Coordinates of C-alpha atoms and ligand atoms in Angstrom, one line a residue:
X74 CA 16.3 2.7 -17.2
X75 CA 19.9 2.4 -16.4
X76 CA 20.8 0.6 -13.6
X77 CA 23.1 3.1 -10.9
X78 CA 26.4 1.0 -10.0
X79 CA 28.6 1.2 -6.9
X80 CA 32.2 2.1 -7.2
X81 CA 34.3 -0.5 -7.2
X82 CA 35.9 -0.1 -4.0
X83 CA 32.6 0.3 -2.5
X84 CA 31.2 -2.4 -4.3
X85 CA 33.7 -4.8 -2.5
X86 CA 33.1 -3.5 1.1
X87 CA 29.4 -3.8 0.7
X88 CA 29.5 -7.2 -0.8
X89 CA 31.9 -8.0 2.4
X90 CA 29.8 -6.3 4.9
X91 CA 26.1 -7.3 3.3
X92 CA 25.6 -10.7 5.6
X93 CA 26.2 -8.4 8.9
X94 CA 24.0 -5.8 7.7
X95 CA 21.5 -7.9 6.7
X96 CA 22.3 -10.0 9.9
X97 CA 21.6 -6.9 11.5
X98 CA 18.8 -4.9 9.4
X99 CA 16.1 -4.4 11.7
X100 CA 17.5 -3.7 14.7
X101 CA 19.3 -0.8 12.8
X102 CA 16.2 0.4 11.4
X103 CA 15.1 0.0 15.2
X104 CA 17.7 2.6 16.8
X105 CA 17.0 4.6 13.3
X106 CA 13.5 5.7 14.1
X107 CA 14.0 6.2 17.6
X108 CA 17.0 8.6 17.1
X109 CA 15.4 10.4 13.9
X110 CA 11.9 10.5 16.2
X111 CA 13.7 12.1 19.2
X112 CA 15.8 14.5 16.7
X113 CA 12.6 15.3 14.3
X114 CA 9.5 15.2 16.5
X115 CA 7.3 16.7 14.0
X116 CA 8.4 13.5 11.7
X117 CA 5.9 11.0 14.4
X118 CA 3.1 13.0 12.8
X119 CA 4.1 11.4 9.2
X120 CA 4.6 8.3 9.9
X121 CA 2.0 5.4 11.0
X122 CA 2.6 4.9 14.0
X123 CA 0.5 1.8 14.4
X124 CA 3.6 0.7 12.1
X125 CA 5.8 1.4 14.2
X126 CA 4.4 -0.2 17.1
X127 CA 4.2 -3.7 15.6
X128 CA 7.5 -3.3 13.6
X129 CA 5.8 -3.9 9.8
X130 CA 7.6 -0.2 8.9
X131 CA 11.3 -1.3 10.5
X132 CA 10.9 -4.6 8.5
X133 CA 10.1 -2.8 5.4
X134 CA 12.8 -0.2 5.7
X135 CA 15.4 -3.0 6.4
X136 CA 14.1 -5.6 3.7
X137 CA 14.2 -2.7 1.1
X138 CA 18.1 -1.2 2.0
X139 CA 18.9 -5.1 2.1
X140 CA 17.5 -6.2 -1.5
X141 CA 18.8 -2.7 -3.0
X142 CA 22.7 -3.2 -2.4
X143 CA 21.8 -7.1 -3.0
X144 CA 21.2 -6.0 -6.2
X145 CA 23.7 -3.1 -6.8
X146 CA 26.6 -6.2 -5.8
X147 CA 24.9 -9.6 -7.3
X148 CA 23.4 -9.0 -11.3
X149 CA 21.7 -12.4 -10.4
X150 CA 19.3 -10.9 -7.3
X151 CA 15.9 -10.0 -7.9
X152 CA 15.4 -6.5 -9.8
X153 CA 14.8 -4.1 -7.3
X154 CA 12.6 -2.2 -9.6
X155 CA 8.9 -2.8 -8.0
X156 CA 10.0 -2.2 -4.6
X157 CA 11.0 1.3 -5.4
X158 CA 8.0 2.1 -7.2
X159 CA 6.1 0.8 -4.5
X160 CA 7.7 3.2 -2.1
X161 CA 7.4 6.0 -4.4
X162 CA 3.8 5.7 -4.8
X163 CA 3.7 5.7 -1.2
X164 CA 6.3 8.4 -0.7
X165 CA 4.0 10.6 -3.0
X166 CA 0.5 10.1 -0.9
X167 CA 2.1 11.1 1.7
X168 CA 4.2 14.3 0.4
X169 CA 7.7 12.9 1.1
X170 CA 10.1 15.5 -0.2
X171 CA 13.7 15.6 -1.5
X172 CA 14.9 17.8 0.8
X173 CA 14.0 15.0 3.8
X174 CA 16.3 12.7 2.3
X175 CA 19.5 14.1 3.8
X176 CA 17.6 13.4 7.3
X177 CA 16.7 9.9 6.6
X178 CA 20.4 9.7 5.5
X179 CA 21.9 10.8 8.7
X180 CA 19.7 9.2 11.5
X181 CA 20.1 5.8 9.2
X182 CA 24.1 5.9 9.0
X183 CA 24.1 6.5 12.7
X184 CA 22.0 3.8 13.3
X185 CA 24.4 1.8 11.6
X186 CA 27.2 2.8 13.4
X187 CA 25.4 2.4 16.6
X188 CA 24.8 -1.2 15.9
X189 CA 28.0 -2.4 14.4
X190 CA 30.1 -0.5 16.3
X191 CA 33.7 -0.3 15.6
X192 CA 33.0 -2.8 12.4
X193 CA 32.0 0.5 10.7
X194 CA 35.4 1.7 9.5
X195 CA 35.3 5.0 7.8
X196 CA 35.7 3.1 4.5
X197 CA 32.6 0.5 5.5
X198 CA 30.4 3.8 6.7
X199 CA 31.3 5.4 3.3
X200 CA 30.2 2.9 1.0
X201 CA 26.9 1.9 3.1
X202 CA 26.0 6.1 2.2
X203 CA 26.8 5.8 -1.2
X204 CA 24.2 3.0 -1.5
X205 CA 21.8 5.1 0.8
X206 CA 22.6 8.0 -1.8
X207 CA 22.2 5.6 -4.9
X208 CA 18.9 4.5 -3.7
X209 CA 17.8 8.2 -2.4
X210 CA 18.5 9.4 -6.2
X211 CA 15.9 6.5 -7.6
X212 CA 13.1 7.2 -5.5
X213 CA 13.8 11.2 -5.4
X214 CA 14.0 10.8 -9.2
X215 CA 11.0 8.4 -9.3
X216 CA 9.0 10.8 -7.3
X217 CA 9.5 13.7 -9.1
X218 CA 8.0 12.0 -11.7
X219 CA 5.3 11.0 -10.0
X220 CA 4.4 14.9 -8.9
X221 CA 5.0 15.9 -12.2
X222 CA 2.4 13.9 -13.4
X223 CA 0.1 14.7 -11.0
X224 CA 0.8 18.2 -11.6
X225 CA 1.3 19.1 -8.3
X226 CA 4.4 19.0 -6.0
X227 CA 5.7 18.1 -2.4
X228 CA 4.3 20.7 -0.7
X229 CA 1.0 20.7 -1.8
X230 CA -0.2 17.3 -1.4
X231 CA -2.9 17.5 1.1
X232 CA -5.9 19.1 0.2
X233 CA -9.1 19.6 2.2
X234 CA -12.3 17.1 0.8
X235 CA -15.5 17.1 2.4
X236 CA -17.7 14.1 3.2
X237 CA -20.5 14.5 0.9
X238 CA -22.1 10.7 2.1
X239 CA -21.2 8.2 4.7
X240 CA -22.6 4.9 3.9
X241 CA -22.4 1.6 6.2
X242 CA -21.6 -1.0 4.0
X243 CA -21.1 -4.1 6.2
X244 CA -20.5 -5.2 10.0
X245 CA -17.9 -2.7 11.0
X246 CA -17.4 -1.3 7.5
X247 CA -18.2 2.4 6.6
X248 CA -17.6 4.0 3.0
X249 CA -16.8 7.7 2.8
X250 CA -17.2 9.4 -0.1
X251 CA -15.8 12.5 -0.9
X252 CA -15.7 15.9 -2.6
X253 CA -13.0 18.9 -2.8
X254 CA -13.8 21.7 -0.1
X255 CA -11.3 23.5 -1.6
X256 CA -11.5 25.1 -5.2
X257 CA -9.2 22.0 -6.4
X258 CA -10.5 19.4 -9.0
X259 CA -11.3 15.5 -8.2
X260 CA -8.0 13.8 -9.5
X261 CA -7.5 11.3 -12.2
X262 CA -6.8 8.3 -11.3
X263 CA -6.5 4.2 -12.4
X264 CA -8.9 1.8 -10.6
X265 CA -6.5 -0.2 -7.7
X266 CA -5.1 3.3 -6.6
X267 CA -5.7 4.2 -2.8
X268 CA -5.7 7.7 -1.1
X269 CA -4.1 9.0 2.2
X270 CA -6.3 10.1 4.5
X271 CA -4.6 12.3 8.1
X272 CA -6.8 12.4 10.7
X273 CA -6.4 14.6 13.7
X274 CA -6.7 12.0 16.9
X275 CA -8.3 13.4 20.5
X276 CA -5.0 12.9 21.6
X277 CA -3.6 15.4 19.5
X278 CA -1.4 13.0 16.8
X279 CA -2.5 13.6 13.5
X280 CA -2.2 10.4 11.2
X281 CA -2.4 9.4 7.8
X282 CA -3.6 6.2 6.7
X283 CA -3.9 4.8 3.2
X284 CA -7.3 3.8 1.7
X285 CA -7.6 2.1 -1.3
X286 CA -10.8 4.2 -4.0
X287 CA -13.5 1.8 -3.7
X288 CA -14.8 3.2 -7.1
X289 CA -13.7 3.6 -10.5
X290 CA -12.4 7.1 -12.2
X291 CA -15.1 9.4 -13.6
X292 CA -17.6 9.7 -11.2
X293 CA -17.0 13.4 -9.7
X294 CA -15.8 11.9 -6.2
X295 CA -13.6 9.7 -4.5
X296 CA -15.1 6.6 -1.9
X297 CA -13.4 5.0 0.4
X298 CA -14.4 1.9 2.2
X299 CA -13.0 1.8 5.5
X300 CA -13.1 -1.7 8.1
X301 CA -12.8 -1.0 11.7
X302 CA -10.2 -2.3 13.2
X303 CA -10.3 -4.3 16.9
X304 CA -7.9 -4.8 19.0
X305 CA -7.4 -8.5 19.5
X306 CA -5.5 -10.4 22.7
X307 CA -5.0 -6.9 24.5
X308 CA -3.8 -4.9 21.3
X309 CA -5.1 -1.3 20.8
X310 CA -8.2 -0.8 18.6
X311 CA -7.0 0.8 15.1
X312 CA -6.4 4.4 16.0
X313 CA -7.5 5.9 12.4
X314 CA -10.3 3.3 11.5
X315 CA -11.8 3.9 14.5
X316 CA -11.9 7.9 14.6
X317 CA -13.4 7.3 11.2
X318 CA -16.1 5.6 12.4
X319 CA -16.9 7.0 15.9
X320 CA -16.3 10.4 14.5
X321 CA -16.7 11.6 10.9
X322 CA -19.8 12.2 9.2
X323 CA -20.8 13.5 6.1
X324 CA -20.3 17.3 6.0
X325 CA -17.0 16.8 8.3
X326 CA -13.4 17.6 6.2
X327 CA -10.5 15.5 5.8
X328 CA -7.1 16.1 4.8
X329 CA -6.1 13.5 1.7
X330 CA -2.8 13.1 -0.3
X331 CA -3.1 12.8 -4.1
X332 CA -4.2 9.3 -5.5
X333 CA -1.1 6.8 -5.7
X334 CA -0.4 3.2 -6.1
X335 CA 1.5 1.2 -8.7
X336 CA -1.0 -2.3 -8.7
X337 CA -3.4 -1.2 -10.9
X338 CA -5.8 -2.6 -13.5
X339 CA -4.3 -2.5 -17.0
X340 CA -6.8 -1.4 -19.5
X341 CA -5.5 -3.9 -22.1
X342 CA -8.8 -5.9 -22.5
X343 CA -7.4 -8.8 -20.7
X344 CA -9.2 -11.6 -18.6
X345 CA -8.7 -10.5 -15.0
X346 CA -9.3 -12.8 -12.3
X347 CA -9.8 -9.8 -9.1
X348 CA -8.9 -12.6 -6.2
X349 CA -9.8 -10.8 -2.5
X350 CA -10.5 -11.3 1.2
X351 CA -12.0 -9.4 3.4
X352 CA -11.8 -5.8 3.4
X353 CA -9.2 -6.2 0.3
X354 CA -12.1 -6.4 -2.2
X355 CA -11.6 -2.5 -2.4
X356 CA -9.4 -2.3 -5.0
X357 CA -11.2 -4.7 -6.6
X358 CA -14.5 -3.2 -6.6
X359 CA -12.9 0.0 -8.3
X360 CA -11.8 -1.9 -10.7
X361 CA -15.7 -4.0 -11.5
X362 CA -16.4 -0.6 -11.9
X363 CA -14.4 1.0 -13.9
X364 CA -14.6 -2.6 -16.2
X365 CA -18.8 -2.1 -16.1
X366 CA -18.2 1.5 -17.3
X367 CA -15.4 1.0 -20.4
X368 CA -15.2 -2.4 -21.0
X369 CA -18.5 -4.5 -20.3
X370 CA -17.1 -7.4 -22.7
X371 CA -14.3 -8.1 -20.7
X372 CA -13.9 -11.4 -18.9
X373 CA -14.1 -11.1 -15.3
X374 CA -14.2 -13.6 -12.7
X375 CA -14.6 -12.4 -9.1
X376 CA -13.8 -14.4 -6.3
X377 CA -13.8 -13.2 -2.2
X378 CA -13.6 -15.0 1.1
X379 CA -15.3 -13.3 3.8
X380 CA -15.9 -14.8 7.7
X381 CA -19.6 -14.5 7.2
X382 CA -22.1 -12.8 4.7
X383 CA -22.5 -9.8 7.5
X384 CA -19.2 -8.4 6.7
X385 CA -19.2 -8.8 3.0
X386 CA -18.5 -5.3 2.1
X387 CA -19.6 -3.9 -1.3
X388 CA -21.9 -7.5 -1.9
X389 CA -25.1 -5.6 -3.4
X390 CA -23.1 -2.8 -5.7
X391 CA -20.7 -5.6 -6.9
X392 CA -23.2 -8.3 -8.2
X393 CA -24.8 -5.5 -9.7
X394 CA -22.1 -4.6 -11.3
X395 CA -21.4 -8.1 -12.3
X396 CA -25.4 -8.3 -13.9
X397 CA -24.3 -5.5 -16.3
X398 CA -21.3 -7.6 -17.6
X399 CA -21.8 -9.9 -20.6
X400 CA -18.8 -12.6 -19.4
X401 CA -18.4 -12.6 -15.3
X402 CA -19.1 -14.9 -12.8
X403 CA -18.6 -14.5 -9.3
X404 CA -17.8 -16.8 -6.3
X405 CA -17.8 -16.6 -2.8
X406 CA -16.5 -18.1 0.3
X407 CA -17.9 -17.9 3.5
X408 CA -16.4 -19.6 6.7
X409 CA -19.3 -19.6 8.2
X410 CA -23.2 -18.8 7.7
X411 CA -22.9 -19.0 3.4
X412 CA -23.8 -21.6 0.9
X413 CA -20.1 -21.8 -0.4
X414 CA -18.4 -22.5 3.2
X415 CA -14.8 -23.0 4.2
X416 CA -11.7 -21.4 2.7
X417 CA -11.1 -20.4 -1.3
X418 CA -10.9 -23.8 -3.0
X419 CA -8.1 -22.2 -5.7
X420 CA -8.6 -25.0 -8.1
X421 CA -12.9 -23.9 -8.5
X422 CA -11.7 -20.8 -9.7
X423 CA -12.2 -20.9 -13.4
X424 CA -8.5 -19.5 -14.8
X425 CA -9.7 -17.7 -18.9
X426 CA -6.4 -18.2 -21.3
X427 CA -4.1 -15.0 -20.7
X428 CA -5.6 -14.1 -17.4
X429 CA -4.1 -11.3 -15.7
X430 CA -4.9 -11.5 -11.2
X431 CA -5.4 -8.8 -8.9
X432 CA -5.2 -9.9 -5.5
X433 CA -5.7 -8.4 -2.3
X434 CA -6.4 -9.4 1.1
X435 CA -4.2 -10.7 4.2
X436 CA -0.6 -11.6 3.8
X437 CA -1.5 -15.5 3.9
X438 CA -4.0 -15.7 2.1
X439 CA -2.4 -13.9 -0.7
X440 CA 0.7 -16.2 -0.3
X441 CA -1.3 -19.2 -0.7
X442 CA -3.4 -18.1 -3.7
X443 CA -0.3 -17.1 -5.9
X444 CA 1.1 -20.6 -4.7
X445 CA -2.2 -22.2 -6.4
X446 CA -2.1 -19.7 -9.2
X447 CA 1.5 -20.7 -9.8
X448 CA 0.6 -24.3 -9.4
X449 CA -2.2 -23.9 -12.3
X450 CA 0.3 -22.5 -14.9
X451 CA -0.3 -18.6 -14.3
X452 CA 3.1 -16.9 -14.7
X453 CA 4.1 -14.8 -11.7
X454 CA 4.7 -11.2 -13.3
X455 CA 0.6 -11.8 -14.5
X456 CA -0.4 -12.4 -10.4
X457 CA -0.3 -8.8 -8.7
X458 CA -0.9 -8.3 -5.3
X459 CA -1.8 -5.1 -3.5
X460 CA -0.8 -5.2 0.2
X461 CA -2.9 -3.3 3.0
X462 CA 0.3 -2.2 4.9
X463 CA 4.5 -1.7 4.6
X464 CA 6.1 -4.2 2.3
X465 CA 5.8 -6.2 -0.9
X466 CA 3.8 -9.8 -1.3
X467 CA 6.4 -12.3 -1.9
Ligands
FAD648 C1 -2.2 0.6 0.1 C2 -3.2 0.4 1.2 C3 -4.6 0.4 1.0 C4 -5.4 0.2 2.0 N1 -6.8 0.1 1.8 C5 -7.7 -0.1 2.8 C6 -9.1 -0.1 2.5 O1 -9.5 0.1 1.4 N2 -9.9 -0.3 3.6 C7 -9.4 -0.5 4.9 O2 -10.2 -0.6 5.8 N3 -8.1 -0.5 5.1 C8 -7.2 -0.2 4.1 N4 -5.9 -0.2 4.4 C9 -5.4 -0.4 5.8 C10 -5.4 1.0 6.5 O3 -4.4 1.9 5.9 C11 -5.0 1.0 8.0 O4 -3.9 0.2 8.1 C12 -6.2 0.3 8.8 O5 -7.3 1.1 8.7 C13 -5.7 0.3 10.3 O6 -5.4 1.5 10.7 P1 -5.7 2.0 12.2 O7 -5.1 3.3 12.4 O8 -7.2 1.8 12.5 O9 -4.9 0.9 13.0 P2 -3.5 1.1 13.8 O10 -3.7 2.0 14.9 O11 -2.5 1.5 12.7 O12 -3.3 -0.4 14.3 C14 -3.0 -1.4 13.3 C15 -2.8 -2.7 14.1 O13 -1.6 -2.5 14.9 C16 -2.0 -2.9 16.2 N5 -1.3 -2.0 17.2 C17 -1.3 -0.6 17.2 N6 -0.6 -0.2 18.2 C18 -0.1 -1.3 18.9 C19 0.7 -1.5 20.0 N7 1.2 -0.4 20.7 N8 1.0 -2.7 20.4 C20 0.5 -3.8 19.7 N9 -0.3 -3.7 18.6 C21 -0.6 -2.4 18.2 C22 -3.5 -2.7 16.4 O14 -4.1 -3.5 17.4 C23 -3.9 -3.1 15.0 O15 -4.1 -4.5 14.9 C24 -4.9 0.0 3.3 C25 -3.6 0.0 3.6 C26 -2.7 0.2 2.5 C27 -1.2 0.3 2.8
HEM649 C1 16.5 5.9 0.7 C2 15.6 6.4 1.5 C3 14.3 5.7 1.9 C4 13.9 4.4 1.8 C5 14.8 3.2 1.3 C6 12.6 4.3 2.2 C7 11.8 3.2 2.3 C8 10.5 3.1 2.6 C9 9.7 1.9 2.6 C10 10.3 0.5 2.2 C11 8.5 2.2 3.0 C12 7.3 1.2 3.1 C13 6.6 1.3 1.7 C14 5.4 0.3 1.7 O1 4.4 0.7 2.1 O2 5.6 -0.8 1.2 C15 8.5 3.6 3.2 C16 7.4 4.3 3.7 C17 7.5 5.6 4.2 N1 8.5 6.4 4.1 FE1 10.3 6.0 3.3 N2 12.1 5.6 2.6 C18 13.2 6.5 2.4 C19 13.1 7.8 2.6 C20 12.1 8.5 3.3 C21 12.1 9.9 3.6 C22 13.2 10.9 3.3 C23 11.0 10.1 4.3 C24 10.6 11.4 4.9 C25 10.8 11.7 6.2 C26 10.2 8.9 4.3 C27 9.0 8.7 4.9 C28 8.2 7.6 4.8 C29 6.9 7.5 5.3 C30 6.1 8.5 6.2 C31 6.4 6.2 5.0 C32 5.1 5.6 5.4 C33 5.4 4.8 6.7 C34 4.2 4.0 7.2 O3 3.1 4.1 6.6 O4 4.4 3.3 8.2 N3 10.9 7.9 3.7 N4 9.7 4.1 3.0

């Protein structure tokens, strides 16, 4: 792909003005949803708004404007390729279409005017929108794609699926799985890929949140393994997790966006080392399966932390899984109340020649996994890590 480039005059001013944006980045994206909120109200039904409370979607917004026009003004910054396919994927489970960029556009270049104040000379404000405009025409581009290859397009995303079986799996985890209610077809789709799911809350917001499919392709449905979450030190419980589990059942609807998600198994025959905490082995359990269905000779290691062997989602259906492999072994950590206690000891983990990881769990302990990945001599494009909220693993 060809890289887009600045004009020069523009390319000058936004190298000039990057450290006082950057300074400034989340504060803009602050003042940004707040204006395009009270302008668009229909837009608060899109977004998460648990996201919004704690700040993870600001940060995101900011980090990804920041590292774009890094890139379009330094050749030696990091490539700024994964973060846009990450936000495409997630622009496409959600139905994000071309004709909202000119919205996003406006309320952001406000925003940036708002917060800089008379710094924003007509010449600053015009080459911050030509990076906006540079980086709408990627992802625009990038998501058309993505529809395309769906076969489907913006405005058809959400379709109606059914519950055919709700399953507890663990303390406080529930797995869905589901069927079309409409006369639509079960999508394709590659093992690591997750689903958005809107719900219609008693208080009348409807909101999507994304589930990764707990299951491989091929099997007529789509599951989703969902972990309820508590409030902790006077925060809200999860609004979404918990109407799943207080209040759908099987036979109930859903409304869910077309499959997405760019950190997915490769079917190259690889050693894969699937690295998870918590509820993060989803991904990874799609992806046992899938390997138990096309490939049983691959080599497979598993390896999960979990607080205690009560909330160890998926436990049965995985060592299964594992028993019908003819190169796997699995290991577990408990903190407390398992054989194996304490955290992941990184260097027990047996590391095949020309293994590719799939990791998934909470910020931290992903961070200090590819840290001891690293450390052992895997190479950092073979580590991928699928994060449960806005933003990339670093
Ligand atoms: C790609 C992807 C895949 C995922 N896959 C899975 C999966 O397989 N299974 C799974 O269980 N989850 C998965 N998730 C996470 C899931 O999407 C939701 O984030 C999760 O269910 C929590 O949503 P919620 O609506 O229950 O919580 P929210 O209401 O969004 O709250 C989230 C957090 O924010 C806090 N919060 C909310 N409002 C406030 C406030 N006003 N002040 C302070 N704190 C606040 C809450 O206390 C809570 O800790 C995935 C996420 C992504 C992005
Ligand atoms: C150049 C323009 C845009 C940029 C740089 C951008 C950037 C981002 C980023 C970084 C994320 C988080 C991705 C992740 O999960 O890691 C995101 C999510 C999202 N974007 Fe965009 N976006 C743009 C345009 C739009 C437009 C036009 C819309 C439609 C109104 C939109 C709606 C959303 C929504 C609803 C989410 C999910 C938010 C959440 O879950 O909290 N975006 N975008």
């Amino acid at each position: 792909m060809i890289e887009a480039k600045l004009s020069t005059g523009s390319h000058d001013i936004v190298r000039a003005t990057l450290p006082v944006v950057r300074a400034h980045a989340t504060e803009i994206t602050g003042v940004f949803y707040a204006a395009m909120f009270d302008a668009h109200p229909e837009l608060l039904d899109l977004f998460n708004q648990g996201n919004q409370a704690t700040g993870a979607q600001r940060g995101a917004l900011a980090a990804a404007v920041v590292a774009y026009a890094d890139r379009l003004t330094d050749p030696d910054a990091a490539p700024f390729g994964p973060i846009a396919e990450r936000i495409a994927h997630k622009h496409v489970s959600l139905g994000i279409r071309a004709d909202q960029y000119p919205v996003v556009g406006r309320h952001l270049m406000g925003a940036v005017g708002t917060v800089l104040g008379a710094a924003v000379t007509p010449a600053v404000a015009a080459a911050w929108d030509e990076v906006y405009w540079l980086l709408a025409c990627e992802l625009i581009a990038a998501e058309a794609r993505l529809y395309q290859q769906a076969g489907i397009d913006a405005a058809t995303v959400w379709r109606r699926w059914r519950v055919a079986k709700r399953q507890d799996e663990a303390v406080d985890t529930v797995s869905f799985t589901l069927v079309p209610d409409d006369a639509g077809v079960v999508p394709d789709f590659v093992a690591g890929q997750y689903i958005s799911v809107a719900v219609d809350l008693p208080d009348g917001r409807r909101q999507p949140r994304q589930y990764s499919l707990s299951q491989g392709p091929g099997r007529g449905s789509l599951r989703i393994t969902v972990r309820r979450v508590r409030g902790l030190d006077g925060a809200p419980d999860g609004a979404v997790s918990t109407h799943l589990h207080e209040h759908v059942h099987a036979d109930d609807t859903l409304l869910v966006g077309p499959p997405a998600g760019e950190t997915t198994l490769r079917p190259d025959g690889e050693p894969v080392l699937l690295l998870t905490a918590g509820v993060g082995i989803t991904p990874a359990a799609a992806m046992l399966d899938d390997i138990a269905r096309t490939d049983p000779t691959r080599r497979v290691v598993l390896a999960h932390a979990e607080r205690h062997p009560d909330r160890h989602a998926l436990r049965a259906e995985m060592a299964h899984l594992t028993g019908g492999l003819t190169d796997a072994e699995q290991l577990t950590w408990y903190e407390t109340g398992g054989d194996r206690t304490g955290r992941v000891d990184i260097d027990a983990i047996p590391l095949p020649a020309g293994v590719r990881a799939y990791l998934c769990g909470p910020m931290p302990f992903m961070s200090t996994m590819r840290a001891g990945l690293i450390r052992r001599g895997v190479p950092a494009e073979r580590i991928h890590a699928e994060v449960f909220g806005p933003g990339m693993a670093g």
